[in-house]
Every structure is written in structure tokens, then in C-alpha cells.
Short mmCIF file of C-alpha atoms in Angstrom, two decimals:
data_model
loop_
_atom_site.label_atom_id
_atom_site.label_comp_id
_atom_site.label_asym_id
_atom_site.label_seq_id
_atom_site.Cartn_x
_atom_site.Cartn_y
_atom_site.Cartn_z
CA MET A 15 93.94 40.85 98.69
CA LYS A 16 91.19 38.39 99.64
CA HIS A 17 92.91 35.50 97.88
CA ILE A 18 96.01 35.60 100.16
CA ARG A 19 96.31 32.63 102.56
CA VAL A 20 100.04 32.58 103.36
CA ILE A 21 102.16 35.61 104.28
CA ALA A 22 105.93 35.16 104.29
CA PHE A 23 108.20 37.68 105.97
CA ASP A 24 111.81 38.31 105.19
CA ALA A 25 113.74 38.65 108.48
CA ASP A 26 116.88 40.82 108.25
CA ASP A 27 115.87 44.51 108.01
CA THR A 28 112.20 43.54 107.68
CA LEU A 29 111.60 42.13 111.16
CA TRP A 30 114.82 43.22 112.87
CA ILE A 31 117.88 45.41 112.39
CA ASN A 32 120.72 43.74 110.48
CA GLU A 33 122.30 45.76 107.70
CA PRO A 34 123.59 48.59 109.93
CA TYR A 35 125.74 45.99 111.74
CA PHE A 36 127.37 45.07 108.45
CA ARG A 37 127.83 48.76 107.54
CA GLU A 38 129.52 49.28 110.92
CA ALA A 39 131.70 46.20 110.29
CA GLU A 40 132.75 47.47 106.85
CA GLU A 41 133.60 50.83 108.37
CA LYS A 42 135.84 49.13 110.97
CA PHE A 43 137.46 47.02 108.27
CA CYS A 44 138.26 50.07 106.14
CA GLU A 45 139.60 51.92 109.16
CA MET A 46 141.97 49.10 110.16
CA ILE A 47 143.35 48.69 106.64
CA LYS A 48 143.63 52.37 105.73
CA GLU A 49 147.42 52.54 105.91
CA TYR A 50 147.45 50.16 102.94
CA LEU A 51 144.55 51.60 100.92
CA PRO A 52 142.26 54.62 101.22
CA LYS A 53 138.93 53.74 102.85
CA GLU A 54 136.70 54.09 99.80
CA GLU A 55 138.96 51.84 97.70
CA ALA A 56 139.22 49.32 100.52
CA TYR A 57 135.42 49.20 100.66
CA ARG A 58 135.28 48.56 96.90
CA GLU A 59 137.81 45.74 97.25
CA LEU A 60 135.87 44.16 100.11
CA PHE A 61 132.58 44.45 98.22
CA LYS A 62 134.11 42.88 95.11
CA THR A 63 135.52 40.01 97.17
CA GLU A 64 132.19 39.41 98.90
CA VAL A 65 130.22 39.33 95.66
CA ASN A 66 132.80 37.04 94.01
CA ASN A 67 132.55 34.68 96.96
CA LEU A 68 128.73 34.53 97.15
CA PRO A 69 128.45 31.44 94.91
CA LEU A 70 131.07 29.70 97.06
CA TYR A 71 130.24 30.85 100.59
CA GLY A 72 126.63 32.05 100.32
CA TYR A 73 125.15 34.75 102.55
CA GLY A 74 125.97 35.37 106.19
CA VAL A 75 128.62 36.36 108.67
CA LYS A 76 131.06 33.46 108.15
CA GLY A 77 131.34 34.13 104.42
CA PHE A 78 131.68 37.86 105.17
CA THR A 79 134.53 37.14 107.61
CA LEU A 80 136.32 34.92 105.09
CA SER A 81 135.91 37.68 102.50
CA MET A 82 137.42 40.26 104.86
CA ILE A 83 140.42 37.97 105.35
CA GLU A 84 140.80 37.46 101.61
CA ALA A 85 140.57 41.23 101.07
CA ILE A 86 143.34 41.75 103.65
CA MET A 87 145.60 39.44 101.63
CA ASN A 88 144.85 41.30 98.40
CA ILE A 89 144.97 44.84 99.79
CA THR A 90 148.27 44.32 101.67
CA GLU A 91 149.70 42.20 98.83
CA MET A 92 150.39 39.49 101.43
CA LYS A 93 152.47 41.90 103.53
CA GLY A 94 149.90 42.39 106.31
CA ASP A 95 150.24 40.46 109.55
CA LEU A 96 148.05 38.16 111.57
CA HIS A 97 146.88 41.03 113.76
CA LEU A 98 144.83 42.30 110.83
CA VAL A 99 143.31 38.84 110.42
CA GLU A 100 142.60 38.69 114.14
CA GLN A 101 140.79 42.03 113.95
CA ALA A 102 138.71 40.84 110.98
CA MET A 103 137.68 37.73 112.89
CA ALA A 104 136.75 39.87 115.89
CA ILE A 105 134.63 42.10 113.62
CA GLY A 106 132.80 38.98 112.38
CA ARG A 107 132.26 37.60 115.87
CA GLU A 108 130.95 40.99 116.98
CA ILE A 109 128.17 40.82 114.37
CA LEU A 110 127.22 37.33 115.59
CA GLY A 111 126.92 38.65 119.13
CA LYS A 112 124.73 41.66 118.31
CA PRO A 113 121.36 41.96 120.01
CA VAL A 114 118.23 41.40 117.93
CA THR A 115 116.28 44.65 117.82
CA LEU A 116 112.79 44.39 116.36
CA LEU A 117 111.63 47.03 113.92
CA ASP A 118 108.53 49.13 114.62
CA GLY A 119 105.18 47.39 114.53
CA VAL A 120 106.59 43.89 113.98
CA GLU A 121 105.32 42.02 117.01
CA HIS A 122 101.92 43.71 116.93
CA THR A 123 101.47 42.97 113.22
CA LEU A 124 102.48 39.31 113.45
CA LYS A 125 100.14 38.82 116.40
CA LEU A 126 97.17 40.36 114.61
CA LEU A 127 97.75 38.48 111.35
CA ASN A 128 97.96 35.11 113.02
CA GLY A 129 94.74 33.18 112.78
CA ASP A 130 93.67 34.96 109.60
CA TYR A 131 96.76 33.84 107.65
CA ARG A 132 99.45 31.18 107.75
CA ILE A 133 102.56 33.17 108.77
CA VAL A 134 105.98 32.10 107.53
CA MET A 135 109.52 33.45 107.87
CA ALA A 136 111.62 33.21 104.70
CA THR A 137 115.17 34.42 105.04
CA LYS A 138 118.64 34.02 103.54
CA GLY A 139 121.83 33.60 105.54
CA ASP A 140 123.77 31.25 107.77
CA LEU A 141 121.49 28.57 109.19
CA LEU A 142 122.77 28.71 112.77
CA ASP A 143 122.97 32.50 112.85
CA GLN A 144 119.43 32.99 111.57
CA GLU A 145 118.11 30.42 114.05
CA ARG A 146 119.92 32.24 116.84
CA LYS A 147 118.44 35.57 115.78
CA LEU A 148 114.96 34.06 115.62
CA LEU A 149 115.39 32.68 119.13
CA LYS A 150 116.68 36.01 120.46
CA SER A 151 113.83 37.85 118.73
CA GLY A 152 111.16 35.98 120.67
CA LEU A 153 109.10 35.86 117.45
CA ALA A 154 109.30 32.11 116.78
CA LYS A 155 105.86 31.45 118.27
CA HIS A 156 104.20 33.55 115.57
CA PHE A 157 105.48 31.43 112.67
CA HIS A 158 103.85 28.37 111.24
CA HIS A 159 107.04 27.59 109.31
CA ILE A 160 110.61 28.89 109.11
CA GLU A 161 112.46 28.65 105.81
CA ILE A 162 116.15 29.54 105.76
CA MET A 163 117.13 29.74 102.10
CA SER A 164 120.54 29.70 100.44
CA ASN A 165 119.13 31.91 97.67
CA LYS A 166 115.96 33.82 96.89
CA HIS A 167 115.53 33.30 93.18
CA LYS A 168 112.24 32.62 91.41
CA GLU A 169 112.88 28.84 91.61
CA ASP A 170 113.55 29.02 95.33
CA TYR A 171 110.18 30.71 95.89
CA GLN A 172 108.44 28.20 93.63
CA LYS A 173 109.88 25.42 95.77
CA LEU A 174 108.81 27.17 98.98
CA ILE A 175 105.27 27.76 97.67
CA ARG A 176 104.96 24.08 96.70
CA HIS A 177 106.31 23.06 100.09
CA LEU A 178 103.72 25.28 101.81
CA ASP A 179 101.04 23.56 99.82
CA CYS A 180 99.48 26.76 98.48
CA GLN A 181 98.96 28.36 95.07
CA PRO A 182 101.28 31.20 93.96
CA SER A 183 98.23 33.49 93.89
CA GLU A 184 97.65 32.74 97.60
CA PHE A 185 101.22 33.67 98.58
CA LEU A 186 102.28 37.12 99.73
CA MET A 187 105.92 38.02 100.50
CA VAL A 188 106.82 41.00 102.68
CA GLY A 189 110.38 42.30 102.65
CA ASN A 190 112.84 45.14 102.31
CA SER A 191 114.87 43.90 99.34
CA LEU A 192 113.37 44.58 95.91
CA LYS A 193 115.87 42.16 94.39
CA SER A 194 115.34 39.23 96.79
CA ASP A 195 111.88 39.67 98.31
CA ILE A 196 109.85 41.33 95.56
CA VAL A 197 110.99 40.68 91.96
CA PRO A 198 111.41 36.86 92.16
CA VAL A 199 108.08 36.48 94.03
CA LEU A 200 106.21 38.43 91.34
CA GLN A 201 107.95 36.27 88.72
CA ALA A 202 106.75 33.16 90.55
CA GLY A 203 103.14 34.40 90.39
CA GLY A 204 102.87 35.61 93.98
CA SER A 205 102.16 39.02 95.46
CA ALA A 206 104.77 41.15 97.22
CA VAL A 207 104.84 44.08 99.62
CA HIS A 208 107.95 46.23 99.81
CA VAL A 209 108.78 47.71 103.22
CA PRO A 210 111.82 49.88 102.56
CA TYR A 211 114.65 50.01 105.08
CA HIS A 212 116.99 52.99 105.23
CA THR A 213 120.09 50.90 104.47
CA THR A 214 120.32 48.24 101.78
CA TRP A 215 123.41 46.27 100.82
CA GLU A 216 124.57 47.43 97.38
CA HIS A 217 124.26 43.86 96.05
CA GLU A 218 120.55 43.81 96.95
CA THR A 219 119.60 46.93 94.99
CA ILE A 220 118.07 47.06 91.51
CA ASP A 221 118.26 49.89 89.00
CA TYR A 222 114.78 49.73 87.51
CA GLN A 223 111.22 50.51 88.58
CA ILE A 224 108.83 47.66 89.32
CA GLU A 225 105.39 47.92 87.77
CA HIS A 226 103.13 45.00 88.53
CA GLU A 227 99.54 44.61 89.62
CA ASN A 228 100.55 42.37 92.56
CA TYR A 229 103.25 44.73 93.83
CA PHE A 230 102.53 46.96 96.81
CA GLN A 231 104.46 49.31 99.06
CA VAL A 232 104.09 50.34 102.67
CA GLU A 233 106.22 52.70 104.72
CA ASN A 234 106.43 50.34 107.71
CA LEU A 235 104.99 47.04 108.87
CA GLY A 236 102.28 48.81 110.83
CA GLU A 237 100.66 49.72 107.50
CA LEU A 238 100.42 46.10 106.38
CA ILE A 239 97.13 45.23 108.05
CA PRO A 240 95.21 48.29 106.77
CA MET A 241 96.66 47.47 103.34
CA LEU A 242 95.45 43.87 103.50
CA LYS A 243 92.01 45.13 104.50
CA GLY A 244 91.96 47.24 101.37
CA GLU A 245 92.52 50.57 103.09
CA ASN A 246 95.51 52.77 102.30
CA CYS A 247 96.79 50.47 99.58
CA LEU A 248 99.42 52.01 97.32
CA THR A 249 100.24 50.08 94.18
CA ASP A 250 103.33 51.20 92.36
CA GLY A 251 101.22 53.14 89.83
CA GLU A 252 99.66 55.27 92.56
CA ALA A 253 102.78 55.71 94.71
CA MET B 12 109.31 -2.58 111.35
CA LYS B 13 105.79 -2.46 109.90
CA HIS B 14 104.96 0.76 111.74
CA ILE B 15 107.62 2.81 109.91
CA ARG B 16 106.23 5.38 107.44
CA VAL B 17 109.07 7.89 107.12
CA ILE B 18 112.75 7.04 106.64
CA ALA B 19 115.25 9.86 107.10
CA PHE B 20 118.81 9.53 105.86
CA ASP B 21 121.82 11.38 107.13
CA ALA B 22 123.90 12.54 104.15
CA ASP B 23 127.63 12.96 104.91
CA ASP B 24 129.26 9.51 105.20
CA THR B 25 125.86 7.82 104.99
CA LEU B 26 124.95 8.65 101.39
CA TRP B 27 128.28 10.04 100.19
CA ILE B 28 131.92 10.37 101.18
CA ASN B 29 132.70 13.38 103.35
CA GLU B 30 134.83 12.77 106.42
CA PRO B 31 137.93 11.60 104.51
CA TYR B 32 138.07 15.05 102.87
CA PHE B 33 138.24 16.65 106.31
CA ARG B 34 140.90 14.13 107.46
CA GLU B 35 142.92 15.01 104.35
CA ALA B 36 142.44 18.72 105.09
CA GLU B 37 143.61 18.30 108.71
CA GLU B 38 146.64 16.39 107.47
CA LYS B 39 147.52 19.27 105.11
CA PHE B 40 147.00 21.79 107.89
CA CYS B 41 149.31 19.91 110.27
CA GLU B 42 151.92 19.54 107.53
CA MET B 43 151.96 23.26 106.72
CA ILE B 44 152.25 24.32 110.38
CA LYS B 45 154.77 21.68 111.50
CA GLU B 46 157.71 24.04 111.83
CA TYR B 47 155.78 25.71 114.66
CA LEU B 48 154.30 22.64 116.32
CA PRO B 49 154.61 18.85 115.90
CA LYS B 50 151.79 17.41 113.82
CA GLU B 51 149.95 15.55 116.56
CA GLU B 52 149.88 18.61 118.81
CA ALA B 53 148.79 20.82 115.92
CA TYR B 54 145.91 18.43 115.29
CA ARG B 55 144.87 18.64 118.96
CA GLU B 56 144.96 22.44 118.81
CA LEU B 57 142.85 22.49 115.63
CA PHE B 58 140.35 20.02 117.09
CA LYS B 59 140.06 22.06 120.29
CA THR B 60 139.50 25.25 118.29
CA GLU B 61 136.85 23.59 116.11
CA VAL B 62 134.90 22.21 119.06
CA ASN B 63 135.10 25.55 120.91
CA ASN B 64 133.75 27.31 117.84
CA LEU B 65 130.85 24.91 117.15
CA PRO B 66 128.31 26.95 119.17
CA LEU B 67 129.40 30.08 117.30
CA TYR B 68 130.00 28.86 113.75
CA GLY B 69 128.08 25.57 113.59
CA TYR B 70 129.03 22.66 111.33
CA GLY B 71 130.52 22.94 107.86
CA VAL B 72 133.48 24.05 105.81
CA LYS B 73 133.31 27.79 106.50
CA GLY B 74 133.48 27.28 110.26
CA PHE B 75 136.27 24.74 109.76
CA THR B 76 138.23 27.27 107.69
CA LEU B 77 137.78 30.00 110.29
CA SER B 78 138.94 27.53 112.95
CA MET B 79 142.08 26.68 110.93
CA ILE B 80 142.87 30.41 110.73
CA GLU B 81 142.33 30.86 114.47
CA ALA B 82 144.55 27.84 115.15
CA ILE B 83 147.29 29.40 112.98
CA MET B 84 147.20 32.52 115.16
CA ASN B 85 147.44 30.47 118.36
CA ILE B 86 150.02 27.95 117.17
CA THR B 87 152.39 30.59 115.72
CA GLU B 88 151.70 32.98 118.61
CA MET B 89 150.75 35.59 116.00
CA LYS B 90 154.15 35.25 114.31
CA GLY B 91 152.93 33.34 111.25
CA ASP B 92 152.37 35.19 107.99
CA LEU B 93 149.48 35.58 105.57
CA HIS B 94 150.78 32.75 103.40
CA LEU B 95 149.71 30.30 106.09
CA VAL B 96 146.25 31.89 106.13
CA GLU B 97 146.13 31.73 102.35
CA GLN B 98 146.93 28.01 102.48
CA ALA B 99 144.24 27.40 105.08
CA MET B 100 141.67 29.16 102.90
CA ALA B 101 142.77 27.08 99.92
CA ILE B 102 142.36 23.90 101.99
CA GLY B 103 138.80 24.98 102.82
CA ARG B 104 137.95 25.85 99.21
CA GLU B 105 139.34 22.50 98.12
CA ILE B 106 136.82 20.66 100.32
CA LEU B 107 134.00 22.74 98.83
CA GLY B 108 135.10 21.72 95.35
CA LYS B 109 135.35 17.97 96.02
CA PRO B 110 133.26 15.63 93.90
CA VAL B 111 130.31 13.88 95.52
CA THR B 112 130.96 10.16 95.54
CA LEU B 113 128.01 7.99 96.51
CA LEU B 114 128.56 5.11 98.91
CA ASP B 115 127.72 1.53 97.90
CA GLY B 116 124.08 0.64 97.47
CA VAL B 117 122.75 4.17 98.03
CA GLU B 118 120.98 4.90 94.77
CA HIS B 119 119.53 1.40 94.48
CA THR B 120 118.23 1.47 98.06
CA LEU B 121 116.61 4.91 97.79
CA LYS B 122 114.94 3.90 94.54
CA LEU B 123 113.50 0.71 95.98
CA LEU B 124 112.28 2.32 99.20
CA ASN B 125 110.45 5.09 97.39
CA GLY B 126 106.77 4.43 97.13
CA ASP B 127 106.72 2.23 100.22
CA TYR B 128 108.02 4.99 102.51
CA ARG B 129 108.31 8.76 102.63
CA ILE B 130 112.03 9.35 102.13
CA VAL B 131 113.72 12.35 103.75
CA MET B 132 117.28 13.67 103.94
CA ALA B 133 118.25 15.08 107.35
CA THR B 134 121.74 16.51 107.54
CA LYS B 135 123.86 19.00 109.45
CA GLY B 136 126.20 21.50 107.87
CA ASP B 137 126.41 24.66 105.79
CA LEU B 138 123.14 25.27 103.97
CA LEU B 139 124.66 26.18 100.60
CA ASP B 140 127.31 23.46 100.72
CA GLN B 141 124.82 20.70 101.55
CA GLU B 142 122.48 21.89 98.79
CA ARG B 143 125.40 21.85 96.36
CA LYS B 144 126.34 18.30 97.38
CA LEU B 145 122.74 17.15 97.01
CA LEU B 146 122.63 18.64 93.51
CA LYS B 147 125.95 17.05 92.55
CA SER B 148 124.79 13.71 93.98
CA GLY B 149 121.83 13.45 91.59
CA LEU B 150 119.81 12.04 94.53
CA ALA B 151 117.40 14.97 95.02
CA LYS B 152 114.60 13.26 93.06
CA HIS B 153 114.40 10.46 95.63
CA PHE B 154 113.58 12.75 98.55
CA HIS B 155 110.17 13.94 99.60
CA HIS B 156 111.77 16.50 101.90
CA ILE B 157 115.25 17.86 102.62
CA GLU B 158 116.05 19.10 106.12
CA ILE B 159 119.36 20.85 106.69
CA MET B 160 119.73 21.18 110.45
CA SER B 161 122.02 23.35 112.54
CA ASN B 162 122.07 20.64 115.21
CA LYS B 163 120.85 17.09 115.67
CA HIS B 164 119.72 17.01 119.25
CA LYS B 165 116.59 15.28 120.55
CA GLU B 166 114.61 18.55 120.26
CA ASP B 167 115.71 19.03 116.64
CA TYR B 168 114.39 15.58 115.73
CA GLN B 169 111.16 16.22 117.63
CA LYS B 170 110.69 19.38 115.56
CA LEU B 171 111.46 17.49 112.33
CA ILE B 172 109.04 14.67 113.19
CA ARG B 173 106.27 17.19 113.93
CA HIS B 174 107.07 19.01 110.69
CA LEU B 175 106.82 15.73 108.77
CA ASP B 176 103.42 15.18 110.31
CA CYS B 177 104.18 11.68 111.59
CA GLN B 178 104.40 9.98 114.96
CA PRO B 179 107.83 9.29 116.52
CA SER B 180 107.06 5.56 116.29
CA GLU B 181 106.64 5.92 112.51
CA PHE B 182 110.02 7.62 112.06
CA LEU B 183 113.24 5.76 111.24
CA MET B 184 116.62 7.51 110.99
CA VAL B 185 119.54 5.95 109.10
CA GLY B 186 123.03 7.31 109.64
CA ASN B 187 126.68 6.78 110.46
CA SER B 188 126.96 8.89 113.61
CA LEU B 189 125.85 7.24 116.85
CA LYS B 190 125.92 10.63 118.56
CA SER B 191 123.92 12.59 115.96
CA ASP B 192 121.84 10.06 114.03
CA ILE B 193 121.06 7.36 116.58
CA VAL B 194 121.00 8.41 120.25
CA PRO B 195 118.84 11.57 119.91
CA VAL B 196 116.37 9.77 117.61
CA LEU B 197 115.89 6.95 120.12
CA GLN B 198 115.43 9.60 122.83
CA ALA B 199 112.74 11.22 120.70
CA GLY B 200 110.87 7.93 120.44
CA GLY B 201 111.91 7.00 116.93
CA SER B 202 113.82 4.04 115.53
CA ALA B 203 117.39 4.23 114.24
CA VAL B 204 119.68 2.19 112.02
CA HIS B 205 123.43 2.61 112.34
CA VAL B 206 125.46 2.20 109.15
CA PRO B 207 129.06 2.53 110.32
CA TYR B 208 131.58 4.42 108.19
CA HIS B 209 135.29 3.72 108.51
CA THR B 210 136.12 7.29 109.55
CA THR B 211 134.19 9.32 112.12
CA TRP B 212 135.09 12.75 113.38
CA GLU B 213 136.24 12.48 116.99
CA HIS B 214 133.51 14.90 118.11
CA GLU B 215 130.83 12.54 116.72
CA THR B 216 131.91 9.48 118.69
CA ILE B 217 130.42 8.23 121.94
CA ASP B 218 132.05 6.10 124.59
CA TYR B 219 129.19 3.85 125.61
CA GLN B 220 127.18 1.00 124.10
CA ILE B 221 123.64 1.60 122.92
CA GLU B 222 121.04 -0.92 124.00
CA HIS B 223 117.55 -0.15 122.83
CA GLU B 224 114.76 -2.16 121.25
CA ASN B 225 114.45 0.33 118.38
CA TYR B 226 118.16 0.39 117.58
CA PHE B 227 119.49 -1.64 114.64
CA GLN B 228 122.75 -2.02 112.80
CA VAL B 229 123.62 -2.87 109.22
CA GLU B 230 127.04 -3.16 107.59
CA ASN B 231 126.05 -1.09 104.55
CA LEU B 232 122.96 0.50 103.03
CA GLY B 233 122.34 -2.53 100.82
CA GLU B 234 121.30 -4.42 103.96
CA LEU B 235 118.61 -1.91 104.85
CA ILE B 236 115.82 -3.32 102.72
CA PRO B 237 116.22 -6.96 103.90
CA MET B 238 116.31 -5.55 107.42
CA LEU B 239 113.08 -3.63 106.94
CA LYS B 240 111.46 -6.77 105.58
CA GLY B 241 112.41 -8.54 108.77
CA GLU B 242 115.22 -10.61 107.32
CA ASN B 243 118.78 -10.33 108.59
CA CYS B 244 117.89 -7.85 111.30
CA LEU B 245 120.56 -7.41 113.96
CA THR B 246 119.54 -5.57 117.07
CA ASP B 247 122.31 -4.47 119.34
CA GLY B 248 121.73 -7.43 121.62
CA GLU B 249 122.34 -9.89 118.81
CA ALA B 250 125.21 -8.05 117.12
#
């Protein structure tokens, strides 16, 4: 890994807890609407609405809230009342007010990497919400650059790599989503380290194995530095 | 203006039409809710809700839509039905689907400035929506850098200027909002050109006169180049 000059970190569920808050929100949504539709079906309806709305609303809490409201209209066939909508909006606001809890090894790792590498944060989501989380996290000082992206496709990474003025071969992405943090980076010619998180949004999963010479896995961020030093480095073939 | 190296343009109502779509949306909102509250009062309620929600939701269509829904709950005292909510969501989606119509002189001006200056777009709003408008506008090729900002305070411009690797004295902002595009830029040590637009959101207005040696005004973007060349340059004192 001697060629790496820039390390980009995904934020949600890589640096701090995020997805469990959405799982909790979905659970509350399904509970409040259960007299109209059994929970599992309500979850399917909400998921379908969210995914349909991604091109329109993008990622983040505001789009999620609007999708909950749209799902209420569909599930109740317009017979629900404004109290359901009020509850959905409260569920959304609750996510926005959640504390930012760092994952194990994050602060230590960022601190140690700084100096040896240019450290970047590259995350999807609502602009204001991600900025607020970064502020709450206290991690801003570790980053040379913050990129909040509307999407994480191959082209988006190519743009980011150009903007960072480095070669794809010098760029390493670290994240929990195989679909957003790993596959498109490998396609763009970069390297990628997968740090799995116990909960992943269904839309972020992939149903195939990745085999690539620039793809690596660690169990947690604490393993990143030994990996970069060439110790304890599991490629997919060895894992 | 010989010291200027970077020119940043606001987007909404500086490069393309935006605010009239929101005025139209507010008009539709007030019309649909008028059996509960006279139009003018409904507008005040919506405006109040929007401004209250700015720290939470930020700028853009999704936050505006959520504010319309919240205003429906307040105005109808929770007695309205989901059809009102459905209409509010449709009003929001309609804004997102609007064409991007360039203002007079924009393309010509950007084309001529390129080469002589580093040209940047610096705008507030929803990340995905602003990217979509930029794409629709066909203007992306003129910009060296695109900055979508959650806020446009003095500190935000200071961060942008540092990021662009220039001195405040080399930075010129062009925009239609005195509050967001002019005052904070002057405070940050930059120069600013006001290009008024016929409609400005109430929250973007200020109630005092600006007097500053680095503050300029033009009637439309076509006047920017003569102004930069030192012809036809109105400072506030002369205007």
C-alpha cells in the first residue's frame, strides 16, 4: 500500500453510528401504522417508497421523512389523519437530533494517519445534516477536505479524485457499504477497504462477491493502520 | 478590479430563475388552505414555519415541503385531511421538476470571463437539487469549482476562499441577495457585485444600505464585464 497518498473515509456507520437510528425510525413507523397494515408489509411499502424517491429526494433524513408521509397516504388509502403525519415528522426530527457516537478506534486512527496521508471525509446525505454530525463528532480537525456527495457512483469518485489532485492509484476509500464505498472506487481505479457494520440498509447491499487485487477487509478501523503497514492484510482471496 | 483572480457566482436568481417558482408555490399553498385561513395570514404562517425550520432543515425544496406540511397541521388545527398534504407534496415536486431558465447575459458572460478568471459557482440549497439544476443549465463546463453551501455566512465564505487557495482581496462574489451574497463577502474581506432580481424571498432581504469601497452594483450580468474593465462601474456612493 506504499502508493497510497489520500485516504477517504465514509462517515455514516464507518466513523459514527447512523443506520440503527433509521432502523429504530422504521420500527416506530411500522408500529404507528399497524392498524392499517401488518408491520412487515408496512416496512416493504416504506422501503419501496424510499427507493422510488431516491432520484428525486436523494439521501438523508428529509427525503426519508417525505417518504414516510407518502407511505402513510398509500397505506391508509388517504383515510389516515394528520396525527399520523405529525408522528412521522417527529420521527424524522428525532433522527436529526440524535447524538453522534463515534465507532471504536476512529479518533485514534485518524490522529495516527494524519501527517502520513491526506485524510478526507466522503459521505452521502443531506448537506446540513452531515455538516452538523461532523461538527458534533469533533472530528473536523482531522480532515484535509470534506466532500458531501449526492451519489457515490464511479463518476462521482472520479470527480472527487480529480478534485483532490491525485491519481486513482493513490486513492484509498474506507467504508462500510460495499455498494457505495467499495465497488465504484475499484471501478474508478482506486483501492478500497471494507469495514463491515452490523446493520446495512437493504438498498446498500450487493448480492455478489468482490474479487479484486485492490480490495481489502478489516474487522474494525483499529486494524487499518497495521493493514497499511503491510501487517495483517486480508485480501478477499485470503479472507 | 485588477486584483481579482476568482469570481464566484450565486446560482438561484443570479444565473437562472428560481424565486418565482417558490412564489407560485406559496400562492398555490395559500389558495388550497384558504377555507381555513385567509390567504395573507396563511402566507405569514408558512413563512414563519419556514424560517423556524431553517436551522433544522436548511434551504431547499424538501425543507420547504416539510414546512408546508407543518403549516397545514397548524392552520387546520390538525383537522385537515391527507388530501391537503398530498397537494403540498405535489407543489414541492412541481418545483423540483421546473425547467432551468437562464437569465439574460449569463452564458455569454461566463464564456468571456473564463480564461481571465477562475470561475466558481457558490450556492445554497439541497445538494441533489442544485446539482440537477446545474446539469439542466448546461453551464457546468464554465466552472472551475462548484460549492454547494448549507449557509452563506462570513465564516462559510472564509472557508470557501481558503479552499480556493486565494486571498480575500482576490475574491469577487456576484449575486442577487444582499444578505447572502454581498454583506458576508464584504465582511470576509472580499469584493461583491449585486445584480438585483425582481423577486427576493423576504428572509433574504436587509433593511439597511450598504456602503463599502468593495461593493458594486450592476443592473444585469451583461454589465459585469464592462464593470470589471473599469468602465461603467457604479459603487454604492455613485448609484
